[in-house]
Amino acid sequence: MAMQDGDECNAELEASNGQSTNQWVTSWMDRKCCVKLSVQPSRGLVDEKFIILVRKVFPGFQLTIQALHTCDHGHSWEAFSHYTANATGTVNVSEDPSLGGTYSGVEPMGLLWSLRPVPGSKPGLRMKKINVQTPMVVKISVYQGHQTEGLVDQVPLAGVVVERWYMAPGVVRIPITEERLSATLFLPSGPGPFPGILDLWGGAGKLVEYRSALLASHGFAAMTLAYLSPKVVRETGKMVDDTYFEKAYGVLERHPQILSSRIAMLGFSIGASVTLRMAVYSQVIKLRCAVCISGIHVQPIDRPVVQVLSYFNDDAKTQVTKENHVISRNWVLPITKDPSLKVDVGRLQCPLLLVVGEDDQNMAAQESALDMKEMMERAGNSHLLTVLLYPNTGHLIEPPFTPFVRFSNFRSVKLPQMGMALLGGEVVAHSRAQEDAWRKTLNFLKESLYGGTDSLSRL
């Protein structure tokens, strides 16, 4: 019978000529006894789970597993967890509980979603992939003992480099400048044509590509569109209006690799407000379905949707925590009864998925979702609506395993200086919500865009 990993260590222990266990462990570690660390797959998509396995350590041996990542902005992020090897001298992160660190319990992907800026970093950092044509590189390392600091100054027992990609092999990235748009289109691998998605982010303003790249990796032609950035204002000469989004839709509709009758919009935060507005009122945009994450339907219908924040920004309703974090969810509360100040979702004619964090401190997404549900019930089109409500979940609901951000830097719509926005959420619940919401969003999009007209499944 082949000797198991734990048997090898036990055989060495029996041959240690009466040394104490501590002496044997010290001697064994000094000799760097072939600790084996594997991560499978070592290359994969960011929303793909991996298995971390540590082998050939002493049974009962205490160890720390660390993840270290330098993001595209140059900031260092780390996560770590404490484990005790089983009787075979093995730790399987997918099955064994973490006894402490940046997370506890059995969490297969905890070393990604619990990543946090290293001590001494400036507050309010958010991890965003800037260059989607390169991977997110993470160094996974194993250290002796249960440790909480000083790991970077030590030599690990073993280490591997892991690559997590937003762009799957064969996905094509195409910058879009026609119609004076600021956009990037991602086409999936294969001959096509593919269903299309117009992907809108929120108030940060800049072109954000990583979600569209990941959507293309799952078979959708996704185009991310900037609409609040200084570059857009400079090139258009004004804040964008509804026609800007209609032009973007037209680019998708005319593209030979995109199915013109199967186009969706996916919006986050202010992008969700744009999505709702276009889905209901545009005579040009004909959506197959819509996804709105952490957004509201409250907005001045007779004004450009990009003015929604400045229109409702009410200093009297703004709360500031003792940490000087701004809570802005109260700006639109209570939800207005004035029909001129909210999208008439009763007129909606396509399936709508709302993703809502119940602890969203940035927008009144939950109250807005409940009001939309009532409006659609009165209009008789509530069969088109699916609402995903997640307790202890904040505003920034991202693809799976993205590190949790409770508060983040933001620029005020009234003042030029940076502030700190409280986004809300609790790390474990929020991370669970991101994983669940992404899976159900992909299912919703596949059913709506690839399936038949009435193929919307229960999530």
GROMACS .gro file of C-alpha atoms in nm:
model
  459
    1MET     CA    1   0.000   0.000   0.000
    2ALA     CA    2   0.129   0.346  -0.086
    3MET     CA    3   0.237   0.559   0.209
    4GLN     CA    4   0.007   0.857   0.277
    5ASP     CA    5   0.140   1.208   0.343
    6GLY     CA    6   0.068   1.183   0.716
    7ASP     CA    7   0.230   0.838   0.729
    8GLU     CA    8   0.553   0.985   0.591
    9CYS     CA    9   0.564   1.240   0.873
   10ASN     CA   10   0.475   0.976   1.133
   11ALA     CA   11   0.749   0.749   1.001
   12GLU     CA   12   0.998   1.034   1.039
   13LEU     CA   13   0.871   1.096   1.390
   14GLU     CA   14   0.920   0.733   1.488
   15ALA     CA   15   1.275   0.749   1.354
   16SER     CA   16   1.362   1.065   1.546
   17ASN     CA   17   1.549   0.875   1.823
   18GLY     CA   18   1.346   0.997   2.115
   19GLN     CA   19   1.334   1.367   2.027
   20SER     CA   20   1.040   1.557   2.172
   21THR     CA   21   0.759   1.647   1.935
   22ASN     CA   22   0.856   2.015   1.945
   23GLN     CA   23   1.220   1.930   1.876
   24TRP     CA   24   1.116   1.708   1.587
   25VAL     CA   25   0.888   1.974   1.438
   26THR     CA   26   1.162   2.238   1.465
   27SER     CA   27   1.418   2.007   1.307
   28TRP     CA   28   1.172   1.905   1.037
   29MET     CA   29   1.080   2.265   0.953
   30ASP     CA   30   1.446   2.371   0.954
   31ARG     CA   31   1.505   2.110   0.685
   32LYS     CA   32   1.206   2.254   0.495
   33CYS     CA   33   1.049   1.910   0.470
   34CYS     CA   34   0.873   1.914   0.130
   35VAL     CA   35   0.560   2.109   0.222
   36LYS     CA   36   0.333   2.087  -0.080
   37LEU     CA   37   0.092   2.369  -0.170
   38SER     CA   38  -0.139   2.348  -0.469
   39VAL     CA   39  -0.416   2.572  -0.602
   40GLN     CA   40  -0.639   2.425  -0.871
   41PRO     CA   41  -0.709   2.570  -1.115
   42SER     CA   42  -0.414   2.805  -1.084
   43ARG     CA   43  -0.551   3.000  -1.382
   44GLY     CA   44  -0.920   3.072  -1.417
   45LEU     CA   45  -1.193   3.334  -1.428
   46VAL     CA   46  -1.239   3.555  -1.123
   47ASP     CA   47  -1.583   3.405  -1.058
   48GLU     CA   48  -1.448   3.048  -1.073
   49LYS     CA   49  -1.380   2.869  -0.746
   50PHE     CA   50  -1.044   2.711  -0.674
   51ILE     CA   51  -0.922   2.443  -0.433
   52ILE     CA   52  -0.628   2.520  -0.202
   53LEU     CA   53  -0.451   2.212  -0.067
   54VAL     CA   54  -0.157   2.196   0.173
   55ARG     CA   55   0.006   1.852   0.210
   56LYS     CA   56   0.302   1.684   0.378
   57VAL     CA   57   0.292   1.869   0.706
   58PHE     CA   58   0.297   1.717   1.053
   59PRO     CA   59  -0.050   1.603   1.176
   60GLY     CA   60  -0.184   1.871   1.408
   61PHE     CA   61   0.063   2.124   1.269
   62GLN     CA   62  -0.060   2.483   1.291
   63LEU     CA   63  -0.016   2.696   0.983
   64THR     CA   64  -0.118   3.027   0.830
   65ILE     CA   65  -0.221   3.061   0.465
   66GLN     CA   66  -0.182   3.410   0.319
   67ALA     CA   67  -0.307   3.569  -0.003
   68LEU     CA   68  -0.121   3.877  -0.124
   69HIS     CA   69  -0.218   4.092  -0.424
   70THR     CA   70  -0.095   4.419  -0.570
   71CYS     CA   71  -0.380   4.586  -0.758
   72ASP     CA   72  -0.353   4.791  -1.076
   73HIS     CA   73  -0.340   5.110  -0.867
   74GLY     CA   74  -0.028   4.979  -0.691
   75HIS     CA   75  -0.192   4.917  -0.353
   76SER     CA   76  -0.119   4.594  -0.164
   77TRP     CA   77  -0.403   4.376  -0.036
   78GLU     CA   78  -0.379   4.073   0.190
   79ALA     CA   79  -0.590   3.805   0.353
   80PHE     CA   80  -0.483   3.525   0.584
   81SER     CA   81  -0.635   3.232   0.767
   82HIS     CA   82  -0.532   2.986   1.039
   83TYR     CA   83  -0.557   2.610   0.998
   84THR     CA   84  -0.455   2.294   1.181
   85ALA     CA   85  -0.351   1.994   0.970
   86ASN     CA   86  -0.557   1.676   1.001
   87ALA     CA   87  -0.437   1.326   1.081
   88THR     CA   88  -0.297   1.283   0.730
   89GLY     CA   89  -0.097   1.605   0.747
   90THR     CA   90  -0.329   1.785   0.509
   91VAL     CA   91  -0.530   2.108   0.497
   92ASN     CA   92  -0.804   2.146   0.237
   93VAL     CA   93  -0.936   2.503   0.246
   94SER     CA   94  -1.258   2.392   0.071
   95GLU     CA   95  -1.338   2.149   0.353
   96ASP     CA   96  -1.149   2.253   0.665
   97PRO     CA   97  -1.246   2.548   0.887
   98SER     CA   98  -1.032   2.854   0.929
   99LEU     CA   99  -0.975   2.906   1.300
  100GLY     CA  100  -0.906   3.278   1.264
  101GLY     CA  101  -0.757   3.547   1.046
  102THR     CA  102  -0.950   3.765   0.803
  103TYR     CA  103  -1.230   3.506   0.799
  104SER     CA  104  -1.340   3.201   0.997
  105GLY     CA  105  -1.512   2.874   0.914
  106VAL     CA  106  -1.520   2.672   0.594
  107GLU     CA  107  -1.483   2.931   0.318
  108PRO     CA  108  -1.335   2.796  -0.008
  109MET     CA  109  -1.288   3.148  -0.151
  110GLY     CA  110  -1.231   3.338   0.173
  111LEU     CA  111  -0.874   3.425   0.077
  112LEU     CA  112  -1.013   3.633  -0.210
  113TRP     CA  113  -1.327   3.796  -0.073
  114SER     CA  114  -1.161   3.884   0.258
  115LEU     CA  115  -0.868   4.061   0.094
  116ARG     CA  116  -0.814   4.399   0.257
  117PRO     CA  117  -0.560   4.679   0.221
  118VAL     CA  118  -0.242   4.606   0.414
  119PRO     CA  119  -0.197   4.797   0.741
  120GLY     CA  120  -0.092   5.155   0.681
  121SER     CA  121  -0.286   5.194   0.356
  122LYS     CA  122  -0.496   5.504   0.303
  123PRO     CA  123  -0.865   5.457   0.394
  124GLY     CA  124  -1.149   5.409   0.148
  125LEU     CA  125  -0.964   5.197  -0.107
  126ARG     CA  126  -1.164   4.989  -0.349
  127MET     CA  127  -1.017   4.714  -0.564
  128LYS     CA  128  -1.092   4.776  -0.933
  129LYS     CA  129  -0.927   4.597  -1.225
  130ILE     CA  130  -0.808   4.862  -1.468
  131ASN     CA  131  -0.638   4.654  -1.735
  132VAL     CA  132  -0.862   4.355  -1.805
  133GLN     CA  133  -0.613   4.222  -2.059
  134THR     CA  134  -0.387   4.119  -1.770
  135PRO     CA  135  -0.480   3.882  -1.486
  136MET     CA  136  -0.536   3.950  -1.122
  137VAL     CA  137  -0.221   3.793  -0.979
  138VAL     CA  138  -0.241   3.652  -0.625
  139LYS     CA  139   0.046   3.495  -0.431
  140ILE     CA  140  -0.073   3.219  -0.199
  141SER     CA  141   0.181   3.127   0.072
  142VAL     CA  142   0.201   2.896   0.373
  143TYR     CA  143   0.372   2.992   0.701
  144GLN     CA  144   0.440   2.806   1.022
  145GLY     CA  145   0.211   2.876   1.318
  146HIS     CA  146  -0.098   3.093   1.358
  147GLN     CA  147   0.026   3.440   1.274
  148THR     CA  148  -0.143   3.775   1.222
  149GLU     CA  149   0.137   4.011   1.122
  150GLY     CA  150   0.491   4.026   0.991
  151LEU     CA  151   0.439   3.761   0.724
  152VAL     CA  152   0.600   3.971   0.452
  153ASP     CA  153   0.927   3.963   0.645
  154GLN     CA  154   0.936   3.583   0.660
  155VAL     CA  155   1.027   3.310   0.416
  156PRO     CA  156   0.718   3.095   0.348
  157LEU     CA  157   0.721   2.717   0.370
  158ALA     CA  158   0.564   2.707   0.022
  159GLY     CA  159   0.407   2.948  -0.224
  160VAL     CA  160   0.226   2.950  -0.556
  161VAL     CA  161   0.113   3.224  -0.792
  162VAL     CA  162  -0.251   3.224  -0.900
  163GLU     CA  163  -0.401   3.408  -1.198
  164ARG     CA  164  -0.765   3.514  -1.204
  165TRP     CA  165  -0.892   3.659  -1.532
  166TYR     CA  166  -1.188   3.871  -1.634
  167MET     CA  167  -1.132   3.793  -2.001
  168ALA     CA  168  -1.159   3.428  -2.100
  169PRO     CA  169  -0.939   3.304  -2.386
  170GLY     CA  170  -1.077   3.424  -2.718
  171VAL     CA  171  -1.273   3.723  -2.580
  172VAL     CA  172  -1.208   4.030  -2.798
  173ARG     CA  173  -1.181   4.383  -2.660
  174ILE     CA  174  -1.287   4.666  -2.899
  175PRO     CA  175  -1.264   5.037  -2.803
  176ILE     CA  176  -1.570   5.229  -2.930
  177THR     CA  177  -1.542   5.595  -3.029
  178GLU     CA  178  -1.812   5.629  -3.295
  179GLU     CA  179  -2.106   5.860  -3.221
  180ARG     CA  180  -1.864   6.037  -2.979
  181LEU     CA  181  -1.915   5.757  -2.730
  182SER     CA  182  -1.668   5.659  -2.463
  183ALA     CA  183  -1.715   5.282  -2.454
  184THR     CA  184  -1.552   4.942  -2.484
  185LEU     CA  185  -1.717   4.639  -2.645
  186PHE     CA  186  -1.625   4.284  -2.546
  187LEU     CA  187  -1.716   4.001  -2.783
  188PRO     CA  188  -1.721   3.639  -2.666
  189SER     CA  189  -1.510   3.369  -2.822
  190GLY     CA  190  -1.675   3.194  -3.115
  191PRO     CA  191  -1.855   3.277  -3.439
  192GLY     CA  192  -2.160   3.452  -3.295
  193PRO     CA  193  -2.386   3.636  -3.329
  194PHE     CA  194  -2.442   3.691  -2.958
  195PRO     CA  195  -2.701   3.860  -2.737
  196GLY     CA  196  -2.590   4.209  -2.636
  197ILE     CA  197  -2.571   4.391  -2.303
  198LEU     CA  198  -2.526   4.764  -2.248
  199ASP     CA  199  -2.339   4.783  -1.917
  200LEU     CA  200  -2.362   5.101  -1.707
  201TRP     CA  201  -2.173   5.177  -1.387
  202GLY     CA  202  -2.253   5.454  -1.140
  203GLY     CA  203  -2.134   5.789  -1.020
  204ALA     CA  204  -1.760   5.719  -1.026
  205GLY     CA  205  -1.774   5.835  -1.385
  206LYS     CA  206  -1.478   5.659  -1.546
  207LEU     CA  207  -1.497   5.377  -1.797
  208VAL     CA  208  -1.511   5.051  -1.598
  209GLU     CA  209  -1.445   4.742  -1.807
  210TYR     CA  210  -1.410   4.440  -1.582
  211ARG     CA  211  -1.778   4.344  -1.548
  212SER     CA  212  -1.834   4.365  -1.924
  213ALA     CA  213  -1.524   4.153  -1.985
  214LEU     CA  214  -1.658   3.891  -1.744
  215LEU     CA  215  -2.003   3.899  -1.905
  216ALA     CA  216  -1.837   3.836  -2.244
  217SER     CA  217  -1.653   3.544  -2.086
  218HIS     CA  218  -1.999   3.398  -2.017
  219GLY     CA  219  -2.124   3.436  -2.375
  220PHE     CA  220  -2.269   3.789  -2.395
  221ALA     CA  221  -2.148   4.073  -2.617
  222ALA     CA  222  -2.116   4.339  -2.348
  223MET     CA  223  -2.041   4.707  -2.398
  224THR     CA  224  -1.949   4.923  -2.100
  225LEU     CA  225  -2.028   5.292  -2.141
  226ALA     CA  226  -1.887   5.597  -1.963
  227TYR     CA  227  -2.134   5.883  -1.930
  228LEU     CA  228  -2.034   6.096  -1.631
  229SER     CA  229  -1.658   6.127  -1.684
  230PRO     CA  230  -1.483   6.457  -1.763
  231LYS     CA  231  -1.373   6.300  -2.094
  232VAL     CA  232  -1.735   6.252  -2.202
  233VAL     CA  233  -1.831   6.605  -2.099
  234ARG     CA  234  -1.528   6.749  -2.279
  235GLU     CA  235  -1.594   6.561  -2.602
  236THR     CA  236  -1.971   6.613  -2.610
  237GLY     CA  237  -1.957   6.968  -2.478
  238LYS     CA  238  -2.231   6.899  -2.223
  239MET     CA  239  -2.368   6.652  -1.976
  240VAL     CA  240  -2.510   6.359  -2.166
  241ASP     CA  241  -2.881   6.328  -2.231
  242ASP     CA  242  -3.101   6.033  -2.324
  243THR     CA  243  -2.983   6.033  -2.686
  244TYR     CA  244  -2.630   5.942  -2.572
  245PHE     CA  245  -2.758   5.609  -2.439
  246GLU     CA  246  -2.972   5.557  -2.749
  247LYS     CA  247  -2.662   5.601  -2.966
  248ALA     CA  248  -2.482   5.341  -2.758
  249TYR     CA  249  -2.774   5.104  -2.800
  250GLY     CA  250  -2.762   5.168  -3.175
  251VAL     CA  251  -2.397   5.061  -3.188
  252LEU     CA  252  -2.494   4.728  -3.034
  253GLU     CA  253  -2.802   4.692  -3.251
  254ARG     CA  254  -2.607   4.744  -3.576
  255HIS     CA  255  -2.308   4.528  -3.490
  256PRO     CA  256  -2.291   4.218  -3.713
  257GLN     CA  257  -2.188   3.997  -3.421
  258ILE     CA  258  -2.484   4.098  -3.204
  259LEU     CA  259  -2.845   3.977  -3.218
  260SER     CA  260  -3.035   4.305  -3.259
  261SER     CA  261  -3.356   4.167  -3.106
  262ARG     CA  262  -3.181   4.032  -2.796
  263ILE     CA  263  -3.024   4.326  -2.616
  264ALA     CA  264  -3.037   4.398  -2.243
  265MET     CA  265  -2.926   4.678  -2.017
  266LEU     CA  266  -2.748   4.620  -1.687
  267GLY     CA  267  -2.705   4.917  -1.457
  268PHE     CA  268  -2.550   4.976  -1.118
  269SER     CA  269  -2.643   5.269  -0.892
  270ILE     CA  270  -2.706   5.572  -1.118
  271GLY     CA  271  -2.665   5.332  -1.409
  272ALA     CA  272  -2.970   5.147  -1.278
  273SER     CA  273  -3.168   5.472  -1.285
  274VAL     CA  274  -3.062   5.523  -1.647
  275THR     CA  275  -3.161   5.166  -1.729
  276LEU     CA  276  -3.510   5.205  -1.584
  277ARG     CA  277  -3.562   5.534  -1.764
  278MET     CA  278  -3.452   5.398  -2.101
  279ALA     CA  279  -3.651   5.076  -2.061
  280VAL     CA  280  -3.976   5.267  -2.003
  281TYR     CA  281  -3.953   5.589  -2.204
  282SER     CA  282  -3.712   5.546  -2.494
  283GLN     CA  283  -3.868   5.508  -2.838
  284VAL     CA  284  -3.536   5.378  -2.970
  285ILE     CA  285  -3.421   5.130  -2.708
  286LYS     CA  286  -3.619   4.806  -2.715
  287LEU     CA  287  -3.486   4.582  -2.441
  288ARG     CA  288  -3.527   4.209  -2.409
  289CYS     CA  289  -3.466   4.242  -2.034
  290ALA     CA  290  -3.309   4.472  -1.775
  291VAL     CA  291  -3.100   4.425  -1.459
  292CYS     CA  292  -3.075   4.699  -1.197
  293ILE     CA  293  -2.830   4.671  -0.908
  294SER     CA  294  -2.853   4.905  -0.607
  295GLY     CA  295  -3.052   5.166  -0.797
  296ILE     CA  296  -3.368   5.375  -0.765
  297HIS     CA  297  -3.654   5.474  -0.993
  298VAL     CA  298  -3.688   5.816  -0.831
  299GLN     CA  299  -3.565   6.087  -1.068
  300PRO     CA  300  -3.692   6.402  -1.241
  301ILE     CA  301  -3.842   6.265  -1.560
  302ASP     CA  302  -3.824   6.601  -1.739
  303ARG     CA  303  -3.447   6.634  -1.680
  304PRO     CA  304  -3.144   6.429  -1.786
  305VAL     CA  305  -3.104   6.129  -1.560
  306VAL     CA  306  -2.744   6.222  -1.485
  307GLN     CA  307  -2.882   6.509  -1.278
  308VAL     CA  308  -3.056   6.272  -1.038
  309LEU     CA  309  -2.796   6.312  -0.762
  310SER     CA  310  -2.767   6.689  -0.785
  311TYR     CA  311  -3.146   6.722  -0.800
  312PHE     CA  312  -3.207   6.523  -0.483
  313ASN     CA  313  -2.892   6.617  -0.292
  314ASP     CA  314  -3.043   6.753   0.027
  315ASP     CA  315  -2.800   6.872   0.294
  316ALA     CA  316  -3.079   6.859   0.551
  317LYS     CA  317  -3.121   6.485   0.488
  318THR     CA  318  -2.752   6.402   0.469
  319GLN     CA  319  -2.621   6.207   0.768
  320VAL     CA  320  -2.255   6.192   0.868
  321THR     CA  321  -2.125   5.922   1.100
  322LYS     CA  322  -1.876   5.984   1.378
  323GLU     CA  323  -1.611   5.848   1.139
  324ASN     CA  324  -1.711   6.127   0.896
  325HIS     CA  325  -1.871   5.886   0.650
  326VAL     CA  326  -2.159   6.027   0.446
  327ILE     CA  327  -2.496   5.847   0.437
  328SER     CA  328  -2.698   5.961   0.136
  329ARG     CA  329  -2.979   5.704   0.121
  330ASN     CA  330  -3.221   5.948   0.287
  331TRP     CA  331  -3.206   6.198   0.001
  332VAL     CA  332  -3.511   6.046  -0.173
  333LEU     CA  333  -3.698   5.934   0.137
  334PRO     CA  334  -3.983   5.907   0.182
  335ILE     CA  335  -4.044   5.780  -0.173
  336THR     CA  336  -4.242   6.047  -0.353
  337LYS     CA  337  -4.599   6.006  -0.474
  338ASP     CA  338  -4.538   6.263  -0.750
  339PRO     CA  339  -4.545   6.072  -1.083
  340SER     CA  340  -4.323   6.334  -1.246
  341LEU     CA  341  -4.042   6.239  -1.009
  342LYS     CA  342  -4.020   5.866  -1.067
  343VAL     CA  343  -4.012   5.625  -1.359
  344ASP     CA  344  -4.353   5.478  -1.438
  345VAL     CA  345  -4.248   5.113  -1.419
  346GLY     CA  346  -4.609   5.014  -1.467
  347ARG     CA  347  -4.541   5.074  -1.838
  348LEU     CA  348  -4.247   4.833  -1.845
  349GLN     CA  349  -4.277   4.560  -2.107
  350CYS     CA  350  -3.967   4.348  -2.048
  351PRO     CA  351  -3.847   4.128  -1.760
  352LEU     CA  352  -3.675   4.325  -1.484
  353LEU     CA  353  -3.437   4.194  -1.220
  354LEU     CA  354  -3.369   4.413  -0.916
  355VAL     CA  355  -3.068   4.331  -0.696
  356VAL     CA  356  -3.094   4.505  -0.359
  357GLY     CA  357  -2.881   4.518  -0.046
  358GLU     CA  358  -3.096   4.577   0.261
  359ASP     CA  359  -2.813   4.768   0.430
  360ASP     CA  360  -2.745   4.999   0.133
  361GLN     CA  361  -2.648   5.330   0.294
  362ASN     CA  362  -2.583   5.507  -0.035
  363MET     CA  363  -2.920   5.475  -0.210
  364ALA     CA  364  -3.269   5.390  -0.090
  365ALA     CA  365  -3.269   5.082  -0.311
  366GLN     CA  366  -3.492   4.869  -0.090
  367GLU     CA  367  -3.764   5.133  -0.050
  368SER     CA  368  -3.746   5.202  -0.423
  369ALA     CA  369  -3.781   4.830  -0.505
  370LEU     CA  370  -4.087   4.796  -0.283
  371ASP     CA  371  -4.248   5.101  -0.446
  372MET     CA  372  -4.174   4.964  -0.794
  373LYS     CA  373  -4.328   4.631  -0.694
  374GLU     CA  374  -4.648   4.808  -0.583
  375MET     CA  375  -4.658   5.017  -0.901
  376MET     CA  376  -4.618   4.709  -1.121
  377GLU     CA  377  -4.881   4.516  -0.925
  378ARG     CA  378  -5.130   4.799  -0.977
  379ALA     CA  379  -5.046   4.808  -1.349
  380GLY     CA  380  -5.073   4.432  -1.391
  381ASN     CA  381  -4.718   4.371  -1.507
  382SER     CA  382  -4.564   4.243  -1.182
  383HIS     CA  383  -4.508   3.905  -1.350
  384LEU     CA  384  -4.214   4.073  -1.523
  385LEU     CA  385  -4.045   4.161  -1.192
  386THR     CA  386  -3.794   3.961  -0.989
  387VAL     CA  387  -3.648   4.116  -0.674
  388LEU     CA  388  -3.342   3.976  -0.496
  389LEU     CA  389  -3.319   4.118  -0.142
  390TYR     CA  390  -3.002   4.049   0.056
  391PRO     CA  391  -2.982   4.122   0.431
  392ASN     CA  392  -2.667   4.283   0.575
  393THR     CA  393  -2.560   4.370   0.221
  394GLY     CA  394  -2.445   4.714   0.114
  395HIS     CA  395  -2.448   4.925  -0.200
  396LEU     CA  396  -2.147   4.798  -0.392
  397ILE     CA  397  -2.263   4.455  -0.513
  398GLU     CA  398  -1.993   4.327  -0.747
  399PRO     CA  399  -1.900   3.997  -0.920
  400PRO     CA  400  -1.819   3.706  -0.687
  401PHE     CA  401  -1.516   3.706  -0.458
  402THR     CA  402  -1.452   4.079  -0.508
  403PRO     CA  403  -1.322   4.215  -0.174
  404PHE     CA  404  -1.588   4.378   0.039
  405VAL     CA  405  -1.589   4.759   0.066
  406ARG     CA  406  -1.797   4.917   0.343
  407PHE     CA  407  -1.694   5.276   0.274
  408SER     CA  408  -1.521   5.437  -0.020
  409ASN     CA  409  -1.392   5.767  -0.153
  410PHE     CA  410  -1.635   5.972  -0.357
  411ARG     CA  411  -1.653   6.317  -0.513
  412SER     CA  412  -1.949   6.532  -0.416
  413VAL     CA  413  -2.187   6.647  -0.687
  414LYS     CA  414  -2.171   6.996  -0.532
  415LEU     CA  415  -1.813   7.024  -0.414
  416PRO     CA  416  -1.483   6.934  -0.583
  417GLN     CA  417  -1.317   6.776  -0.280
  418MET     CA  418  -1.320   6.406  -0.207
  419GLY     CA  419  -1.541   6.264   0.066
  420MET     CA  420  -1.602   5.923   0.218
  421ALA     CA  421  -1.930   5.747   0.138
  422LEU     CA  422  -2.072   5.482   0.368
  423LEU     CA  423  -2.184   5.199   0.140
  424GLY     CA  424  -2.303   4.959   0.408
  425GLY     CA  425  -2.297   4.585   0.445
  426GLU     CA  426  -2.124   4.321   0.655
  427VAL     CA  427  -1.832   4.132   0.505
  428VAL     CA  428  -1.957   3.770   0.515
  429ALA     CA  429  -2.320   3.841   0.424
  430HIS     CA  430  -2.218   4.084   0.152
  431SER     CA  431  -1.975   3.834   0.003
  432ARG     CA  432  -2.244   3.564   0.004
  433ALA     CA  433  -2.481   3.806  -0.167
  434GLN     CA  434  -2.229   3.888  -0.441
  435GLU     CA  435  -2.186   3.521  -0.525
  436ASP     CA  436  -2.558   3.443  -0.521
  437ALA     CA  437  -2.662   3.757  -0.711
  438TRP     CA  438  -2.405   3.699  -0.986
  439ARG     CA  439  -2.517   3.340  -1.042
  440LYS     CA  440  -2.883   3.442  -1.055
  441THR     CA  441  -2.809   3.741  -1.277
  442LEU     CA  442  -2.631   3.517  -1.528
  443ASN     CA  443  -2.925   3.275  -1.518
  444PHE     CA  444  -3.170   3.561  -1.571
  445LEU     CA  445  -2.972   3.695  -1.867
  446LYS     CA  446  -2.934   3.352  -2.024
  447GLU     CA  447  -3.302   3.273  -1.990
  448SER     CA  448  -3.412   3.612  -2.119
  449LEU     CA  449  -3.157   3.659  -2.396
  450TYR     CA  450  -3.093   3.304  -2.513
  451GLY     CA  451  -3.432   3.151  -2.432
  452GLY     CA  452  -3.775   3.205  -2.582
  453THR     CA  453  -3.999   3.503  -2.522
  454ASP     CA  454  -4.172   3.348  -2.224
  455SER     CA  455  -3.878   3.148  -2.090
  456LEU     CA  456  -3.810   3.352  -1.778
  457SER     CA  457  -3.736   3.095  -1.508
  458ARG     CA  458  -3.772   3.123  -1.136
  459LEU     CA  459  -3.437   3.206  -0.985
   0.00000   0.00000   0.00000
